[in-house]
PDB file of C-alpha atoms and ligand atoms in Angstrom:
ATOM      1  CA  UNK A 558      -8.344   1.492 -17.488  1.00 87.00           C
ATOM      2  CA  UNK A 559      -4.543   1.538 -16.513  1.00 95.00           C
ATOM      3  CA  UNK A 560      -2.920   4.303 -14.560  1.00 97.00           C
ATOM      4  CA  UNK A 561       1.096   5.931 -15.306  1.00 98.00           C
ATOM      5  CA  UNK A 562       2.428   3.125 -13.093  1.00 98.00           C
ATOM      6  CA  UNK A 563       0.818  -0.303 -14.852  1.00 98.00           C
ATOM      7  CA  UNK A 564       1.878   1.106 -18.103  1.00 98.00           C
ATOM      8  CA  UNK A 565       5.970   2.071 -16.940  1.00 98.00           C
ATOM      9  CA  UNK A 566       5.383  -1.710 -15.714  1.00 98.00           C
ATOM     10  CA  UNK A 567       4.034  -2.446 -19.331  1.00 97.00           C
ATOM     11  CA  UNK A 568       6.913  -0.569 -20.987  1.00 97.00           C
ATOM     12  CA  UNK A 569       4.669   1.364 -22.575  1.00 97.00           C
ATOM     13  CA  UNK A 570       6.554   4.551 -20.399  1.00 97.00           C
ATOM     14  CA  UNK A 571      10.075   4.621 -19.810  1.00 97.00           C
ATOM     15  CA  UNK A 572      11.522   4.943 -16.092  1.00 97.00           C
ATOM     16  CA  UNK A 573      15.101   4.072 -14.600  1.00 98.00           C
ATOM     17  CA  UNK A 574      14.601   0.808 -13.054  1.00 98.00           C
ATOM     18  CA  UNK A 575      16.777  -0.343  -9.629  1.00 98.00           C
ATOM     19  CA  UNK A 576      15.610  -3.313  -9.314  1.00 98.00           C
ATOM     20  CA  UNK A 577      12.375  -5.750 -11.367  1.00 98.00           C
ATOM     21  CA  UNK A 578      11.491  -9.975 -10.636  1.00 98.00           C
ATOM     22  CA  UNK A 579       8.315 -11.259 -11.402  1.00 98.00           C
ATOM     23  CA  UNK A 580       6.390  -9.179  -8.558  1.00 98.00           C
ATOM     24  CA  UNK A 581       7.643  -5.969  -8.286  1.00 98.00           C
ATOM     25  CA  UNK A 582       9.481  -3.373  -9.909  1.00 98.00           C
ATOM     26  CA  UNK A 583      11.617  -0.249  -8.898  1.00 98.00           C
ATOM     27  CA  UNK A 584      12.208   3.047 -10.400  1.00 98.00           C
ATOM     28  CA  UNK A 585      13.804   6.522  -9.614  1.00 98.00           C
ATOM     29  CA  UNK A 586      10.727   8.551  -8.940  1.00 97.00           C
ATOM     30  CA  UNK A 587      10.233  10.912 -11.442  1.00 97.00           C
ATOM     31  CA  UNK A 588       9.796  14.024  -8.316  1.00 94.00           C
ATOM     32  CA  UNK A 589      12.851  13.301  -6.798  1.00 93.00           C
ATOM     33  CA  UNK A 590      12.160  14.591  -3.273  1.00 92.00           C
ATOM     34  CA  UNK A 591      15.690  13.732  -2.273  1.00 93.00           C
ATOM     35  CA  UNK A 592      18.178  12.728  -4.619  1.00 93.00           C
ATOM     36  CA  UNK A 593      17.518   8.693  -5.033  1.00 96.00           C
ATOM     37  CA  UNK A 594      13.937   8.688  -4.230  1.00 96.00           C
ATOM     38  CA  UNK A 595      12.973   5.534  -4.827  1.00 98.00           C
ATOM     39  CA  UNK A 596       9.267   4.032  -5.761  1.00 98.00           C
ATOM     40  CA  UNK A 597       8.575  -0.158  -5.142  1.00 98.00           C
ATOM     41  CA  UNK A 598       5.650  -0.979  -7.358  1.00 98.00           C
ATOM     42  CA  UNK A 599       3.817  -4.197  -7.473  1.00 98.00           C
ATOM     43  CA  UNK A 600       3.786  -5.487 -11.428  1.00 98.00           C
ATOM     44  CA  UNK A 601      -0.376  -6.389 -10.375  1.00 98.00           C
ATOM     45  CA  UNK A 602      -2.550  -3.584  -9.496  1.00 97.00           C
ATOM     46  CA  UNK A 603      -3.509  -3.202  -6.288  1.00 98.00           C
ATOM     47  CA  UNK A 604      -5.214   0.427  -5.258  1.00 98.00           C
ATOM     48  CA  UNK A 605      -3.442   1.174  -2.203  1.00 98.00           C
ATOM     49  CA  UNK A 606      -1.317  -0.469   0.835  1.00 98.00           C
ATOM     50  CA  UNK A 607      -4.498  -1.392   2.354  1.00 98.00           C
ATOM     51  CA  UNK A 608      -5.711  -3.440  -0.574  1.00 97.00           C
ATOM     52  CA  UNK A 609      -2.532  -5.435  -1.110  1.00 98.00           C
ATOM     53  CA  UNK A 610      -2.440  -8.849  -0.226  1.00 98.00           C
ATOM     54  CA  UNK A 611       0.420  -9.875   2.076  1.00 97.00           C
ATOM     55  CA  UNK A 612       2.730 -12.355   0.273  1.00 98.00           C
ATOM     56  CA  UNK A 613       3.166  -9.306  -2.418  1.00 98.00           C
ATOM     57  CA  UNK A 614       3.276  -7.094   0.741  1.00 98.00           C
ATOM     58  CA  UNK A 615       6.439  -9.065   1.973  1.00 98.00           C
ATOM     59  CA  UNK A 616       8.168  -8.458  -1.244  1.00 98.00           C
ATOM     60  CA  UNK A 617       7.893  -5.099  -1.567  1.00 98.00           C
ATOM     61  CA  UNK A 618       8.500  -4.544   1.717  1.00 98.00           C
ATOM     62  CA  UNK A 619      11.634  -6.581   1.113  1.00 98.00           C
ATOM     63  CA  UNK A 620      12.432  -4.641  -1.914  1.00 98.00           C
ATOM     64  CA  UNK A 621      12.087  -1.316  -0.284  1.00 98.00           C
ATOM     65  CA  UNK A 622      14.419  -2.579   2.381  1.00 98.00           C
ATOM     66  CA  UNK A 623      17.292  -3.667   0.360  1.00 98.00           C
ATOM     67  CA  UNK A 624      16.834  -0.291  -1.745  1.00 98.00           C
ATOM     68  CA  UNK A 625      17.036   1.515   1.553  1.00 97.00           C
ATOM     69  CA  UNK A 626      20.178  -0.424   2.710  1.00 97.00           C
ATOM     70  CA  UNK A 627      21.723   0.840  -0.778  1.00 97.00           C
ATOM     71  CA  UNK A 628      21.023   4.026  -0.700  1.00 96.00           C
ATOM     72  CA  UNK A 629      22.680   4.305   2.741  1.00 96.00           C
ATOM     73  CA  UNK A 630      25.712   2.371   1.377  1.00 96.00           C
ATOM     74  CA  UNK A 631      26.016   3.554  -1.935  1.00 97.00           C
ATOM     75  CA  UNK A 632      24.652   7.068  -1.810  1.00 95.00           C
ATOM     76  CA  UNK A 633      25.565   8.337   1.661  1.00 91.00           C
ATOM     77  CA  UNK A 634      22.481   8.555   2.916  1.00 94.00           C
ATOM     78  CA  UNK A 635      21.924   9.033   6.968  1.00 93.00           C
ATOM     79  CA  UNK A 636      18.592   7.924   6.569  1.00 92.00           C
ATOM     80  CA  UNK A 637      15.790   6.751   4.818  1.00 95.00           C
ATOM     81  CA  UNK A 638      11.765   7.417   4.913  1.00 95.00           C
ATOM     82  CA  UNK A 639      10.005   4.988   4.124  1.00 97.00           C
ATOM     83  CA  UNK A 640       6.021   5.918   3.376  1.00 97.00           C
ATOM     84  CA  UNK A 641       2.791   4.844   1.332  1.00 98.00           C
ATOM     85  CA  UNK A 642      -0.055   7.450   0.714  1.00 98.00           C
ATOM     86  CA  UNK A 643      -3.178   5.840   0.945  1.00 98.00           C
ATOM     87  CA  UNK A 644      -5.975   7.734  -0.302  1.00 98.00           C
ATOM     88  CA  UNK A 645      -5.895  11.292  -1.577  1.00 97.00           C
ATOM     89  CA  UNK A 646      -6.433  13.207   1.663  1.00 96.00           C
ATOM     90  CA  UNK A 647      -3.829  10.955   2.009  1.00 96.00           C
ATOM     91  CA  UNK A 648      -1.827  12.222  -0.680  1.00 94.00           C
ATOM     92  CA  UNK A 649      -1.696   9.668  -2.886  1.00 98.00           C
ATOM     93  CA  UNK A 650      -1.684  10.350  -5.967  1.00 98.00           C
ATOM     94  CA  UNK A 651      -1.371   7.335  -8.357  1.00 98.00           C
ATOM     95  CA  UNK A 652      -4.046   5.059  -7.611  1.00 97.00           C
ATOM     96  CA  UNK A 653      -1.507   2.071  -7.486  1.00 98.00           C
ATOM     97  CA  UNK A 654       0.385   0.905  -4.517  1.00 98.00           C
ATOM     98  CA  UNK A 655       3.441   2.259  -4.247  1.00 98.00           C
ATOM     99  CA  UNK A 656       6.203   2.334  -1.327  1.00 98.00           C
ATOM    100  CA  UNK A 657       8.200   5.840  -0.891  1.00 98.00           C
ATOM    101  CA  UNK A 658      12.233   5.222   0.135  1.00 97.00           C
ATOM    102  CA  UNK A 659      13.675   8.447   0.379  1.00 95.00           C
ATOM    103  CA  UNK A 660      17.079   8.749   1.563  1.00 95.00           C
ATOM    104  CA  UNK A 661      17.555  11.138   3.851  1.00 93.00           C
ATOM    105  CA  UNK A 662      21.061  13.538   4.140  1.00 91.00           C
ATOM    106  CA  UNK A 663      22.328  15.433   6.777  1.00 84.00           C
ATOM    107  CA  UNK A 664      21.734  18.906   5.111  1.00 75.00           C
ATOM    108  CA  UNK A 665      21.146  20.474   2.032  1.00 63.00           C
ATOM    109  CA  UNK A 666      18.571  18.411   0.540  1.00 66.00           C
ATOM    110  CA  UNK A 667      15.300  20.998   0.703  1.00 62.00           C
ATOM    111  CA  UNK A 668      12.766  19.399  -1.354  1.00 65.00           C
ATOM    112  CA  UNK A 669      11.387  16.849   1.761  1.00 74.00           C
ATOM    113  CA  UNK A 670       9.740  17.150   5.389  1.00 77.00           C
ATOM    114  CA  UNK A 671       7.534  15.439   6.794  1.00 78.00           C
ATOM    115  CA  UNK A 672       5.477  17.910   9.608  1.00 80.00           C
ATOM    116  CA  UNK A 673       2.941  16.414  12.055  1.00 80.00           C
ATOM    117  CA  UNK A 674       0.731  18.747  14.233  1.00 80.00           C
ATOM    118  CA  UNK A 675       0.619  17.493  17.557  1.00 80.00           C
ATOM    119  CA  UNK A 676      -2.940  17.820  18.916  1.00 77.00           C
ATOM    120  CA  UNK A 677      -3.322  18.418  22.848  1.00 79.00           C
ATOM    121  CA  UNK A 678      -4.466  14.333  23.167  1.00 75.00           C
ATOM    122  CA  UNK A 679      -6.975  15.693  26.270  1.00 78.00           C
ATOM    123  CA  UNK A 680      -8.951  16.624  23.369  1.00 83.00           C
ATOM    124  CA  UNK A 681      -9.623  13.045  21.998  1.00 87.00           C
ATOM    125  CA  UNK A 682     -11.015  10.358  24.135  1.00 92.00           C
ATOM    126  CA  UNK A 683      -7.922   8.346  23.886  1.00 90.00           C
ATOM    127  CA  UNK A 684      -9.838   5.252  25.638  1.00 93.00           C
ATOM    128  CA  UNK A 685     -12.570   4.601  23.513  1.00 95.00           C
ATOM    129  CA  UNK A 686      -9.978   5.614  20.737  1.00 93.00           C
ATOM    130  CA  UNK A 687      -8.129   2.911  21.317  1.00 94.00           C
ATOM    131  CA  UNK A 688     -11.364   0.515  21.559  1.00 96.00           C
ATOM    132  CA  UNK A 689     -13.167   1.728  18.542  1.00 95.00           C
ATOM    133  CA  UNK A 690      -9.792   0.831  16.364  1.00 95.00           C
ATOM    134  CA  UNK A 691      -9.574  -2.489  18.411  1.00 96.00           C
ATOM    135  CA  UNK A 692     -12.655  -3.470  17.723  1.00 96.00           C
ATOM    136  CA  UNK A 693     -12.021  -2.715  14.001  1.00 96.00           C
ATOM    137  CA  UNK A 694      -9.504  -5.481  13.972  1.00 95.00           C
ATOM    138  CA  UNK A 695     -11.557  -8.516  15.244  1.00 78.00           C
TER     139      UNK A 695
HETATM  140  P1  LIG B 777       1.743   9.289  -4.417  1.00 72.51           P
HETATM  141  O1  LIG B 777       1.678  10.685  -4.134  1.00 72.51           O
HETATM  142  O2  LIG B 777       0.697   8.406  -4.966  1.00 72.51           O
HETATM  143  O3  LIG B 777       2.227   8.704  -3.433  1.00 72.51           O
HETATM  144  O4  LIG B 777       3.383   9.292  -5.788  1.00 72.51           O
HETATM  145  C1  LIG B 777       3.501   9.014  -6.994  1.00 72.51           C
HETATM  146  C2  LIG B 777       4.421   9.637  -6.834  1.00 72.51           C
HETATM  147  O5  LIG B 777       4.619   9.295  -8.617  1.00 72.51           O
HETATM  148  C3  LIG B 777       5.046  10.820  -7.281  1.00 72.51           C
HETATM  149  O6  LIG B 777       6.272  10.636  -6.103  1.00 72.51           O
HETATM  150  C4  LIG B 777       5.169  11.262  -8.552  1.00 72.51           C
HETATM  151  O7  LIG B 777       6.465  12.176  -8.992  1.00 72.51           O
HETATM  152  C5  LIG B 777       5.707   9.826  -9.340  1.00 72.51           C
HETATM  153  N1  LIG B 777       5.698   9.359 -10.527  1.00 72.51           N
HETATM  154  C6  LIG B 777       3.955  10.250 -11.277  1.00 72.51           C
HETATM  155  N2  LIG B 777       4.437  10.006 -12.378  1.00 72.51           N
HETATM  156  C7  LIG B 777       5.628   9.154 -12.701  1.00 72.51           C
HETATM  157  C8  LIG B 777       5.947   8.787 -13.797  1.00 72.51           C
HETATM  158  O8  LIG B 777       5.372   8.921 -15.042  1.00 72.51           O
HETATM  159  N3  LIG B 777       7.088   8.355 -14.155  1.00 72.51           N
HETATM  160  C9  LIG B 777       7.699   8.475 -12.557  1.00 72.51           C
HETATM  161  N4  LIG B 777       9.085   7.956 -12.213  1.00 72.51           N
HETATM  162  N5  LIG B 777       7.307   8.825 -11.486  1.00 72.51           N
HETATM  163  C10 LIG B 777       6.182   8.964 -11.797  1.00 72.51           C
END
């Protein structure tokens, strides 16, 4: 079954397109966490960042970088958040890989905040944790 981004890519649902080539499309997010909030999406369906092949990944992030630069130069953003959510626990609501490019301004933007809880590092066995993840790479 097609997800909402597949419908947008196929032109079945309207969107505000910023960029498009054979592999990638970039559109304004309908929710606009801040002014200019953009989604960069591969046209082929991959569920998320973790299942996207490297060649397509490079194309997606290349477009994301250029859009971030444009948001800085044209919209007057003073910073940009580049982020992607993987899985519902991480906040992914559309199961089609996409990268958010969220311009940040000096004050007054309201709708978007990232906060990371800071745990006491002593509550984890950090050397063991590092080893576990390292082993997962092999
Ligand atoms: P996620 O929560 O999966 O990381 O991000 C999905 C994003 O897609 C949300 O920010 C949401 O606002 C956006 N979105 C959902 N439906 C549509 C739509 O129909 N059009 C556009 N342009 N964005 C959408």
